[in-house]
mmCIF file of C-alpha atoms in Angstrom:
data_model
loop_
_atom_site.group_PDB
_atom_site.id
_atom_site.type_symbol
_atom_site.label_atom_id
_atom_site.label_comp_id
_atom_site.label_asym_id
_atom_site.label_seq_id
_atom_site.Cartn_x
_atom_site.Cartn_y
_atom_site.Cartn_z
ATOM 1 C CA MET A 143 -21.809 9.754 -21.780
ATOM 2 C CA SER A 144 -19.422 6.844 -21.174
ATOM 3 C CA GLU A 145 -20.193 3.884 -18.952
ATOM 4 C CA THR A 146 -17.508 5.016 -16.548
ATOM 5 C CA ASP A 147 -18.872 8.539 -16.310
ATOM 6 C CA ALA A 148 -22.311 7.177 -15.481
ATOM 7 C CA THR A 149 -21.128 6.199 -11.993
ATOM 8 C CA LEU A 150 -20.265 9.817 -11.091
ATOM 9 C CA LEU A 151 -22.619 12.502 -9.852
ATOM 10 C CA PRO A 152 -23.390 15.422 -12.205
ATOM 11 C CA GLY A 153 -20.956 18.316 -12.033
ATOM 12 C CA LEU A 154 -18.271 16.334 -10.181
ATOM 13 C CA ARG A 155 -14.727 17.233 -11.161
ATOM 14 C CA LEU A 156 -11.748 14.958 -10.542
ATOM 15 C CA ARG A 157 -8.228 16.204 -9.942
ATOM 16 C CA ALA A 158 -5.235 13.958 -9.291
ATOM 17 C CA ARG A 159 -7.257 10.789 -8.791
ATOM 18 C CA GLY A 160 -6.315 7.296 -9.896
ATOM 19 C CA ALA A 161 -9.773 5.844 -10.529
ATOM 20 C CA ALA A 162 -12.157 7.492 -12.966
ATOM 21 C CA SER A 163 -15.322 5.766 -11.742
ATOM 22 C CA ASN A 164 -17.149 5.041 -8.523
ATOM 23 C CA ALA A 165 -19.060 1.835 -9.196
ATOM 24 C CA VAL A 166 -20.579 0.307 -6.060
ATOM 25 C CA GLY A 167 -18.929 -2.672 -4.418
ATOM 26 C CA ARG A 168 -19.724 -6.293 -5.183
ATOM 27 C CA PHE A 169 -21.829 -6.768 -2.043
ATOM 28 C CA GLU A 170 -24.366 -4.076 -2.914
ATOM 29 C CA ALA A 171 -27.822 -5.199 -4.036
ATOM 30 C CA GLN A 172 -28.387 -2.100 -6.162
ATOM 31 C CA ARG A 173 -26.403 -0.239 -8.790
ATOM 32 C CA ARG A 174 -26.445 3.532 -9.291
ATOM 33 C CA ALA A 175 -26.021 5.441 -12.532
ATOM 34 C CA ARG A 176 -26.768 9.011 -13.499
ATOM 35 C CA VAL A 177 -29.173 9.590 -16.375
ATOM 36 C CA ASP A 178 -30.523 12.604 -18.201
ATOM 37 C CA ASP A 179 -33.971 13.331 -16.723
ATOM 38 C CA GLY A 180 -34.818 15.859 -19.409
ATOM 39 C CA TRP A 181 -35.003 18.888 -17.107
ATOM 40 C CA GLU A 182 -31.737 20.350 -18.466
ATOM 41 C CA ILE A 183 -30.918 22.110 -15.196
ATOM 42 C CA ALA A 184 -27.322 23.269 -15.099
ATOM 43 C CA GLU A 185 -25.195 21.629 -12.397
ATOM 44 C CA ASP A 186 -22.535 23.628 -10.592
ATOM 45 C CA ASP A 187 -19.125 22.005 -10.965
ATOM 46 C CA ARG A 188 -17.582 20.905 -7.706
ATOM 47 C CA LEU A 189 -14.219 19.309 -6.996
ATOM 48 C CA LEU A 190 -14.202 15.861 -5.412
ATOM 49 C CA ARG A 191 -12.425 16.253 -2.094
ATOM 50 C CA THR A 192 -11.090 13.762 0.412
ATOM 51 C CA GLU A 193 -13.048 13.149 3.596
ATOM 52 C CA VAL A 194 -11.849 11.237 6.647
ATOM 53 C CA ARG A 195 -14.256 9.483 8.972
ATOM 54 C CA ILE A 196 -13.501 8.060 12.396
ATOM 55 C CA GLU A 197 -13.656 4.442 13.520
ATOM 56 C CA ARG A 198 -13.010 3.395 17.116
ATOM 57 C CA PRO A 199 -10.991 0.163 16.816
ATOM 58 C CA ARG A 200 -11.794 -2.871 18.934
ATOM 59 C CA SER A 201 -8.664 -4.665 17.759
ATOM 60 C CA ALA A 202 -5.350 -3.578 16.279
ATOM 61 C CA LEU A 203 -3.543 -6.718 15.129
ATOM 62 C CA SER A 204 -4.806 -8.508 12.024
ATOM 63 C CA TYR A 205 -3.542 -12.043 11.440
ATOM 64 C CA ASN A 206 -3.090 -13.942 8.170
ATOM 65 C CA ARG A 207 -2.015 -17.458 7.213
ATOM 66 C CA SER A 208 -0.822 -16.724 3.689
ATOM 67 C CA PRO A 209 2.294 -18.685 2.674
ATOM 68 C CA ASP A 210 3.025 -15.895 0.171
ATOM 69 C CA LEU A 211 3.695 -13.341 2.922
ATOM 70 C CA PRO A 212 6.778 -13.084 5.166
ATOM 71 C CA PHE A 213 4.670 -11.977 8.155
ATOM 72 C CA ASP A 214 1.596 -13.278 9.933
ATOM 73 C CA ARG A 215 0.330 -10.089 11.577
ATOM 74 C CA SER A 216 -0.151 -6.448 10.666
ATOM 75 C CA VAL A 217 -1.587 -3.156 11.893
ATOM 76 C CA ASN A 218 -3.495 -0.733 9.651
ATOM 77 C CA PRO A 219 -4.183 2.689 11.196
ATOM 78 C CA TYR A 220 -6.250 3.739 8.159
ATOM 79 C CA ARG A 221 -8.721 2.236 5.697
ATOM 80 C CA GLY A 222 -8.557 3.520 2.134
ATOM 81 C CA CYS A 223 -5.603 5.447 0.735
ATOM 82 C CA GLU A 224 -5.414 8.928 -0.747
ATOM 83 C CA HIS A 225 -2.350 8.077 -2.831
ATOM 84 C CA GLY A 226 -4.874 6.782 -5.353
ATOM 85 C CA CYS A 227 -2.679 4.142 -7.010
ATOM 86 C CA VAL A 228 -5.000 2.769 -9.669
ATOM 87 C CA TYR A 229 -3.431 -0.706 -9.500
ATOM 88 C CA CYS A 230 -3.774 -1.084 -5.710
ATOM 89 C CA PHE A 231 -4.722 -4.672 -4.816
ATOM 90 C CA ALA A 232 -6.354 -3.414 -1.575
ATOM 91 C CA ARG A 233 -9.130 -1.486 -3.332
ATOM 92 C CA PRO A 234 -11.659 -4.366 -3.046
ATOM 93 C CA SER A 235 -11.434 -4.170 0.766
ATOM 94 C CA HIS A 236 -13.494 -0.970 0.643
ATOM 95 C CA ALA A 237 -16.468 -3.010 -0.555
ATOM 96 C CA TYR A 238 -16.670 -4.503 2.956
ATOM 97 C CA LEU A 239 -17.457 -0.978 4.182
ATOM 98 C CA ASN A 240 -20.293 -0.560 1.648
ATOM 99 C CA LEU A 241 -18.071 1.853 -0.254
ATOM 100 C CA SER A 242 -16.753 1.787 -3.796
ATOM 101 C CA PRO A 243 -13.318 0.324 -4.525
ATOM 102 C CA GLY A 244 -13.096 3.110 -7.096
ATOM 103 C CA LEU A 245 -13.041 6.757 -6.086
ATOM 104 C CA ASP A 246 -14.421 6.057 -2.602
ATOM 105 C CA PHE A 247 -11.251 4.086 -1.811
ATOM 106 C CA GLU A 248 -9.096 7.167 -2.332
ATOM 107 C CA THR A 249 -11.506 9.893 -1.161
ATOM 108 C CA ARG A 250 -13.593 8.385 1.675
ATOM 109 C CA LEU A 251 -10.995 7.330 4.197
ATOM 110 C CA ILE A 252 -11.285 5.849 7.675
ATOM 111 C CA ALA A 253 -8.947 6.874 10.499
ATOM 112 C CA ARG A 254 -8.755 4.687 13.600
ATOM 113 C CA PRO A 255 -7.784 6.873 16.580
ATOM 114 C CA GLY A 256 -7.006 4.909 19.723
ATOM 115 C CA ILE A 257 -5.421 2.068 17.765
ATOM 116 C CA ALA A 258 -2.083 2.557 19.542
ATOM 117 C CA GLU A 259 -3.675 2.035 22.962
ATOM 118 C CA VAL A 260 -5.538 -1.041 21.694
ATOM 119 C CA LEU A 261 -2.280 -2.409 20.276
ATOM 120 C CA ALA A 262 -0.502 -1.907 23.601
ATOM 121 C CA GLY A 263 -3.208 -3.903 25.349
ATOM 122 C CA GLU A 264 -2.883 -6.756 22.843
ATOM 123 C CA LEU A 265 0.892 -6.855 23.203
ATOM 124 C CA ARG A 266 0.559 -7.103 26.998
ATOM 125 C CA ALA A 267 -1.657 -10.198 26.827
ATOM 126 C CA ARG A 268 0.014 -13.197 28.479
ATOM 127 C CA SER A 269 -0.898 -15.322 25.476
ATOM 128 C CA TYR A 270 0.841 -13.011 23.005
ATOM 129 C CA GLY A 271 3.767 -14.543 21.098
ATOM 130 C CA VAL A 272 6.104 -12.005 19.576
ATOM 131 C CA ALA A 273 6.836 -11.972 15.820
ATOM 132 C CA THR A 274 7.438 -9.192 13.301
ATOM 133 C CA VAL A 275 4.447 -6.899 12.860
ATOM 134 C CA ALA A 276 3.990 -5.368 9.408
ATOM 135 C CA LEU A 277 2.758 -1.810 8.840
ATOM 136 C CA GLY A 278 1.522 -0.646 5.442
ATOM 137 C CA THR A 279 0.176 -3.976 4.223
ATOM 138 C CA ASN A 280 -3.299 -2.891 3.120
ATOM 139 C CA THR A 281 -3.046 0.879 2.811
ATOM 140 C CA ASP A 282 -0.144 3.276 3.221
ATOM 141 C CA PRO A 283 0.264 4.366 6.870
ATOM 142 C CA TYR A 284 2.101 7.504 5.706
ATOM 143 C CA GLN A 285 -0.599 8.809 3.375
ATOM 144 C CA PRO A 286 -1.400 12.556 3.609
ATOM 145 C CA CYS A 287 -4.019 12.335 6.393
ATOM 146 C CA GLU A 288 -1.323 11.076 8.782
ATOM 147 C CA VAL A 289 -0.243 14.723 9.054
ATOM 148 C CA ASP A 290 -3.433 15.490 10.981
ATOM 149 C CA HIS A 291 -4.092 12.218 12.805
ATOM 150 C CA LEU A 292 -0.575 11.060 13.839
ATOM 151 C CA LEU A 293 -1.779 7.471 14.222
ATOM 152 C CA MET A 294 1.292 5.896 12.651
ATOM 153 C CA ARG A 295 3.620 7.781 14.959
ATOM 154 C CA GLN A 296 1.576 6.674 17.971
ATOM 155 C CA VAL A 297 1.678 3.039 16.832
ATOM 156 C CA LEU A 298 5.428 3.271 16.247
ATOM 157 C CA GLN A 299 5.949 4.667 19.727
ATOM 158 C CA VAL A 300 4.140 1.679 21.233
ATOM 159 C CA LEU A 301 6.214 -0.772 19.193
ATOM 160 C CA SER A 302 9.392 1.048 20.192
ATOM 161 C CA ASP A 303 8.428 1.006 23.877
ATOM 162 C CA PHE A 304 7.854 -2.776 23.678
ATOM 163 C CA ASN A 305 11.059 -3.394 21.666
ATOM 164 C CA HIS A 306 8.885 -5.114 19.083
ATOM 165 C CA PRO A 307 10.264 -6.195 15.661
ATOM 166 C CA THR A 308 8.638 -4.057 12.958
ATOM 167 C CA ALA A 309 8.576 -3.947 9.159
ATOM 168 C CA ILE A 310 7.167 -0.923 7.313
ATOM 169 C CA THR A 311 6.072 -0.635 3.684
ATOM 170 C CA THR A 312 5.360 2.838 2.321
ATOM 171 C CA LYS A 313 5.625 5.370 -0.474
ATOM 172 C CA GLY A 314 5.029 8.299 1.877
ATOM 173 C CA THR A 315 7.723 10.819 2.695
ATOM 174 C CA LEU A 316 6.118 11.421 6.089
ATOM 175 C CA ILE A 317 8.211 8.500 7.283
ATOM 176 C CA GLU A 318 11.122 10.939 7.492
ATOM 177 C CA ARG A 319 9.307 12.716 10.325
ATOM 178 C CA ASP A 320 9.658 9.599 12.478
ATOM 179 C CA ILE A 321 13.375 8.961 12.018
ATOM 180 C CA ASP A 322 13.828 9.882 15.686
ATOM 181 C CA ILE A 323 11.874 6.704 16.561
ATOM 182 C CA LEU A 324 12.922 4.552 13.628
ATOM 183 C CA ALA A 325 16.708 4.986 13.846
ATOM 184 C CA PRO A 326 17.035 3.736 17.465
ATOM 185 C CA MET A 327 14.789 0.769 16.624
ATOM 186 C CA ALA A 328 16.949 -0.057 13.615
ATOM 187 C CA ALA A 329 20.100 0.185 15.725
ATOM 188 C CA LYS A 330 18.674 -2.549 17.970
ATOM 189 C CA GLY A 331 17.847 -4.784 15.002
ATOM 190 C CA LEU A 332 14.109 -4.201 15.400
ATOM 191 C CA LEU A 333 13.219 -2.400 12.162
ATOM 192 C CA ARG A 334 13.410 -2.477 8.397
ATOM 193 C CA VAL A 335 11.616 -0.387 5.762
ATOM 194 C CA GLY A 336 10.407 -1.219 2.274
ATOM 195 C CA ILE A 337 9.958 1.629 -0.213
ATOM 196 C CA SER A 338 7.849 0.721 -3.237
ATOM 197 C CA VAL A 339 8.935 2.142 -6.600
ATOM 198 C CA THR A 340 6.885 1.412 -9.703
ATOM 199 C CA THR A 341 8.524 3.647 -12.279
ATOM 200 C CA LEU A 342 11.188 6.351 -12.550
ATOM 201 C CA GLU A 343 9.174 8.270 -15.154
ATOM 202 C CA ALA A 344 7.591 11.224 -13.365
ATOM 203 C CA ASP A 345 4.732 11.638 -15.840
ATOM 204 C CA LEU A 346 3.767 7.962 -15.715
ATOM 205 C CA SER A 347 3.998 7.935 -11.926
ATOM 206 C CA ARG A 348 1.725 10.972 -11.687
ATOM 207 C CA LYS A 349 -0.918 9.121 -13.700
ATOM 208 C CA LEU A 350 -0.527 5.737 -11.984
ATOM 209 C CA GLU A 351 -0.075 7.039 -8.424
ATOM 210 C CA PRO A 352 -1.467 10.571 -8.580
ATOM 211 C CA ARG A 353 -1.008 11.611 -4.935
ATOM 212 C CA ALA A 354 2.055 9.564 -4.052
ATOM 213 C CA PRO A 355 5.515 11.187 -3.918
ATOM 214 C CA ALA A 356 7.331 11.472 -7.230
ATOM 215 C CA PRO A 357 10.037 8.894 -8.062
ATOM 216 C CA LEU A 358 12.956 11.254 -7.425
ATOM 217 C CA ARG A 359 11.471 12.163 -4.053
ATOM 218 C CA ARG A 360 11.272 8.475 -3.150
ATOM 219 C CA LEU A 361 14.934 8.052 -4.039
ATOM 220 C CA ALA A 362 15.756 10.963 -1.735
ATOM 221 C CA MET A 363 13.713 9.272 0.978
ATOM 222 C CA ILE A 364 15.715 6.057 0.568
ATOM 223 C CA ARG A 365 18.907 8.070 0.906
ATOM 224 C CA ARG A 366 17.768 9.843 4.059
ATOM 225 C CA LEU A 367 16.605 6.657 5.756
ATOM 226 C CA SER A 368 19.777 4.820 4.792
ATOM 227 C CA ASP A 369 21.949 7.661 6.075
ATOM 228 C CA ALA A 370 20.118 7.334 9.403
ATOM 229 C CA GLY A 371 21.145 3.673 9.632
ATOM 230 C CA ILE A 372 17.724 2.269 8.711
ATOM 231 C CA PRO A 373 17.847 -0.831 6.469
ATOM 232 C CA VAL A 374 15.858 -0.154 3.277
ATOM 233 C CA ARG A 375 14.477 -2.601 0.742
ATOM 234 C CA VAL A 376 13.358 -1.363 -2.666
ATOM 235 C CA MET A 377 10.113 -3.051 -3.660
ATOM 236 C CA LEU A 378 9.356 -3.161 -7.382
ATOM 237 C CA ALA A 379 5.637 -3.344 -6.810
ATOM 238 C CA PRO A 380 3.876 -3.827 -9.012
ATOM 239 C CA VAL A 381 5.853 -4.757 -12.102
ATOM 240 C CA ILE A 382 3.427 -4.040 -14.952
ATOM 241 C CA PRO A 383 4.317 -6.167 -17.985
ATOM 242 C CA GLY A 384 4.441 -4.186 -21.178
ATOM 243 C CA LEU A 385 4.471 -0.869 -19.312
ATOM 244 C CA THR A 386 6.969 -0.644 -16.432
ATOM 245 C CA ASP A 387 8.961 -3.890 -16.746
ATOM 246 C CA PRO A 388 11.534 -2.307 -19.145
ATOM 247 C CA GLU A 389 12.617 -0.109 -16.215
ATOM 248 C CA LEU A 390 13.442 -3.004 -13.877
ATOM 249 C CA GLU A 391 17.235 -2.710 -14.063
ATOM 250 C CA GLY A 392 17.162 1.092 -13.996
ATOM 251 C CA ILE A 393 14.980 1.201 -10.887
ATOM 252 C CA LEU A 394 17.193 -1.265 -9.040
ATOM 253 C CA THR A 395 20.331 0.680 -9.984
ATOM 254 C CA ALA A 396 18.911 4.041 -8.896
ATOM 255 C CA CYS A 397 17.671 2.655 -5.586
ATOM 256 C CA ARG A 398 20.971 0.869 -4.899
ATOM 257 C CA ASP A 399 22.805 4.112 -5.561
ATOM 258 C CA ALA A 400 20.439 5.865 -3.115
ATOM 259 C CA GLY A 401 21.356 3.383 -0.376
ATOM 260 C CA ALA A 402 18.918 0.490 -0.618
ATOM 261 C CA GLN A 403 20.404 -2.789 0.635
ATOM 262 C CA ALA A 404 17.798 -5.287 -0.570
ATOM 263 C CA ALA A 405 15.221 -5.704 -3.310
ATOM 264 C CA SER A 406 12.055 -7.637 -4.095
ATOM 265 C CA TRP A 407 9.390 -7.611 -6.793
ATOM 266 C CA ILE A 408 5.684 -8.377 -7.138
ATOM 267 C CA ALA A 409 3.780 -8.722 -10.400
ATOM 268 C CA LEU A 410 0.701 -6.631 -11.122
ATOM 269 C CA ARG A 411 -2.341 -8.064 -9.334
ATOM 270 C CA LEU A 412 -5.850 -7.298 -10.585
ATOM 271 C CA PRO A 413 -8.289 -8.914 -8.132
ATOM 272 C CA LEU A 414 -12.042 -8.338 -8.330
ATOM 273 C CA GLU A 415 -12.888 -4.640 -8.908
ATOM 274 C CA VAL A 416 -9.276 -3.656 -9.625
ATOM 275 C CA SER A 417 -9.252 -5.191 -13.106
ATOM 276 C CA PRO A 418 -11.963 -2.978 -14.680
ATOM 277 C CA LEU A 419 -10.533 0.094 -12.959
ATOM 278 C CA PHE A 420 -7.065 -0.630 -14.324
ATOM 279 C CA GLN A 421 -8.354 -1.415 -17.805
ATOM 280 C CA ASP A 422 -10.258 1.883 -17.841
ATOM 281 C CA TRP A 423 -7.012 3.600 -16.828
ATOM 282 C CA LEU A 424 -5.103 1.923 -19.655
ATOM 283 C CA ALA A 425 -7.727 3.007 -22.194
ATOM 284 C CA GLN A 426 -7.572 6.595 -20.976
ATOM 285 C CA HIS A 427 -3.837 7.109 -20.427
ATOM 286 C CA VAL A 428 -1.949 4.615 -22.620
ATOM 287 C CA PRO A 429 -4.478 3.383 -25.214
ATOM 288 C CA GLY A 430 -1.724 2.266 -27.595
ATOM 289 C CA ARG A 431 -0.337 -0.153 -25.008
ATOM 290 C CA ALA A 432 -3.585 -1.334 -23.425
ATOM 291 C CA ALA A 433 -4.017 -4.512 -25.455
ATOM 292 C CA LYS A 434 -0.347 -5.474 -25.069
ATOM 293 C CA VAL A 435 -0.363 -4.962 -21.304
ATOM 294 C CA MET A 436 -3.521 -6.995 -20.719
ATOM 295 C CA ALA A 437 -2.335 -9.747 -23.061
ATOM 296 C CA ARG A 438 0.842 -10.162 -21.031
ATOM 297 C CA VAL A 439 -1.033 -9.968 -17.745
ATOM 298 C CA ARG A 440 -3.294 -12.799 -18.876
ATOM 299 C CA GLU A 441 -0.347 -14.844 -20.128
ATOM 300 C CA MET A 442 1.118 -14.602 -16.616
ATOM 301 C CA HIS A 443 -2.147 -15.675 -14.967
ATOM 302 C CA GLY A 444 -3.270 -18.657 -16.997
ATOM 303 C CA GLY A 445 -5.410 -16.655 -19.410
ATOM 304 C CA LYS A 446 -7.240 -14.760 -16.664
ATOM 305 C CA ASP A 447 -6.885 -11.196 -15.430
ATOM 306 C CA TYR A 448 -5.833 -12.598 -12.045
ATOM 307 C CA ASP A 449 -4.985 -15.930 -10.484
ATOM 308 C CA ALA A 450 -5.547 -15.867 -6.723
ATOM 309 C CA HIS A 451 -3.862 -19.186 -5.961
ATOM 310 C CA TRP A 452 -1.068 -19.129 -3.389
ATOM 311 C CA GLY A 453 2.344 -19.390 -4.938
ATOM 312 C CA ARG A 454 1.184 -17.769 -8.196
ATOM 313 C CA ARG A 455 -0.692 -14.600 -7.309
ATOM 314 C CA MET A 456 2.429 -12.545 -6.469
ATOM 315 C CA ARG A 457 4.622 -13.581 -9.420
ATOM 316 C CA GLY A 458 2.457 -15.221 -12.036
ATOM 317 C CA GLU A 459 3.827 -18.023 -14.198
ATOM 318 C CA GLY A 460 4.869 -18.705 -17.764
ATOM 319 C CA VAL A 461 7.352 -17.100 -20.129
ATOM 320 C CA TRP A 462 6.914 -13.466 -19.093
ATOM 321 C CA ALA A 463 6.939 -14.198 -15.361
ATOM 322 C CA ASN A 464 10.101 -16.299 -15.757
ATOM 323 C CA LEU A 465 11.782 -13.617 -17.867
ATOM 324 C CA ILE A 466 11.089 -10.906 -15.262
ATOM 325 C CA ALA A 467 12.345 -13.171 -12.486
ATOM 326 C CA GLN A 468 15.562 -13.955 -14.381
ATOM 327 C CA ARG A 469 16.232 -10.294 -15.141
ATOM 328 C CA PHE A 470 15.589 -9.397 -11.509
ATOM 329 C CA ASP A 471 17.944 -12.086 -10.188
ATOM 330 C CA LYS A 472 20.739 -11.066 -12.548
ATOM 331 C CA ALA A 473 20.375 -7.362 -11.736
ATOM 332 C CA VAL A 474 20.307 -7.982 -7.985
ATOM 333 C CA ALA A 475 23.477 -10.092 -8.180
ATOM 334 C CA ARG A 476 25.267 -7.548 -10.375
ATOM 335 C CA LEU A 477 24.346 -4.623 -8.118
ATOM 336 C CA GLY A 478 25.252 -6.362 -4.864
ATOM 337 C CA LEU A 479 21.724 -6.222 -3.477
ATOM 338 C CA VAL A 480 20.277 -9.028 -1.394
ATOM 339 C CA LYS A 481 16.852 -10.622 -1.590
ATOM 340 C CA GLN A 482 16.664 -11.592 2.070
ATOM 341 C CA MET A 483 17.471 -9.284 4.957
ATOM 342 C CA PRO A 484 18.635 -10.678 8.313
ATOM 343 C CA PRO A 485 15.722 -11.582 10.610
ATOM 344 C CA LEU A 486 14.626 -8.915 13.054
ATOM 345 C CA ARG A 487 15.281 -9.510 16.727
ATOM 346 C CA ALA A 488 12.443 -10.832 18.870
ATOM 347 C CA ASP A 489 14.476 -11.541 22.006
ATOM 348 C CA LEU A 490 14.379 -7.888 23.148
ATOM 349 C CA PHE A 491 10.594 -7.805 23.440
ATOM 350 C CA ARG A 492 9.489 -6.565 26.864
ATOM 351 C CA PRO A 493 6.222 -4.871 27.877
ATOM 352 C CA PRO A 494 7.222 -1.570 29.500
ATOM 353 C CA PRO A 495 6.105 -0.932 33.087
ATOM 354 C CA ARG A 496 2.867 0.961 33.572
ATOM 355 C CA ALA A 497 2.033 3.524 36.211
ATOM 356 C CA GLY A 498 1.078 1.627 39.359
ATOM 357 C CA ASP A 499 2.872 -1.592 38.432
ATOM 358 C CA GLN A 500 4.739 -3.221 41.298
ATOM 359 C CA LEU A 501 8.456 -2.753 40.838
ATOM 360 C CA ALA A 502 10.573 -5.878 40.576
ATOM 361 C CA LEU A 503 12.841 -6.412 43.591
ATOM 362 C CA PHE A 504 15.428 -8.404 41.680
#
């Protein structure tokens, strides 16, 4: 029995999951591992399924002061993400819920019904100062459970009603469902969308991002959004040195041809529990490249698996980071893509009238 397997319950089968272990989070005082008790009782195999729990939100807007980010506020309708991207930098956030950043992150999700109403109340506060709100910063708002809960659509409707500038990041094709809200917002200069693409190889994508849409489907999504007049940025996130970085120019070309106007890139980030999960994935799926990938990752982060310092955590530093940046800049210039989109409009922001509000006379 491997060390990874020891974190799973007996008889548990995994299908289309990114992580292969379920080690407890860093805040837990105890560790759990299965052992052979000698009884030799057969366990019935059972498939690990996704469950969604409910959280009643007390706040909707989350604020940050990171100089690495182009926004200072975000809304996350869900915690955890069923897409199961093994490299996801947000996995450690599940430890704050006393859940594992491993399989729990992609199978034990939290939905936050009522978040749209809470958001509306926060936007109406007299002290509120309008600036772009980001959606999809911690987990994907268009992951599969959105089909049942509709939280993202409700949040979008609030932002549309307030004429609030909005930036969305997603891999999920469910965004196409909301074009009826997104296109009018984009026409007013209130909206842009970032679609993250890691690889164009379907087999590699299925292993890295097991429940996210396939690469060709994401290209079709870019095309549909662009045809609806919605500005789309392709996000090469993450660029995995020694594994996906050879595709950089090909990804940018395919996304430009699909209608993307802008592009950006972020290097692989392996904070806290993500590093052992990703290294286990490398050993299982691409053992011949594992040492090369981790060597380059460490070269980009000062000899460590991850450097959390501002200004370095998103891009890394050194020869490989500089080479990726140079290739990206040259490809963007050649393809006619831009790195910066025009700022979204904030001057249209207005809280809509509520039932019972006194009508203005003038």
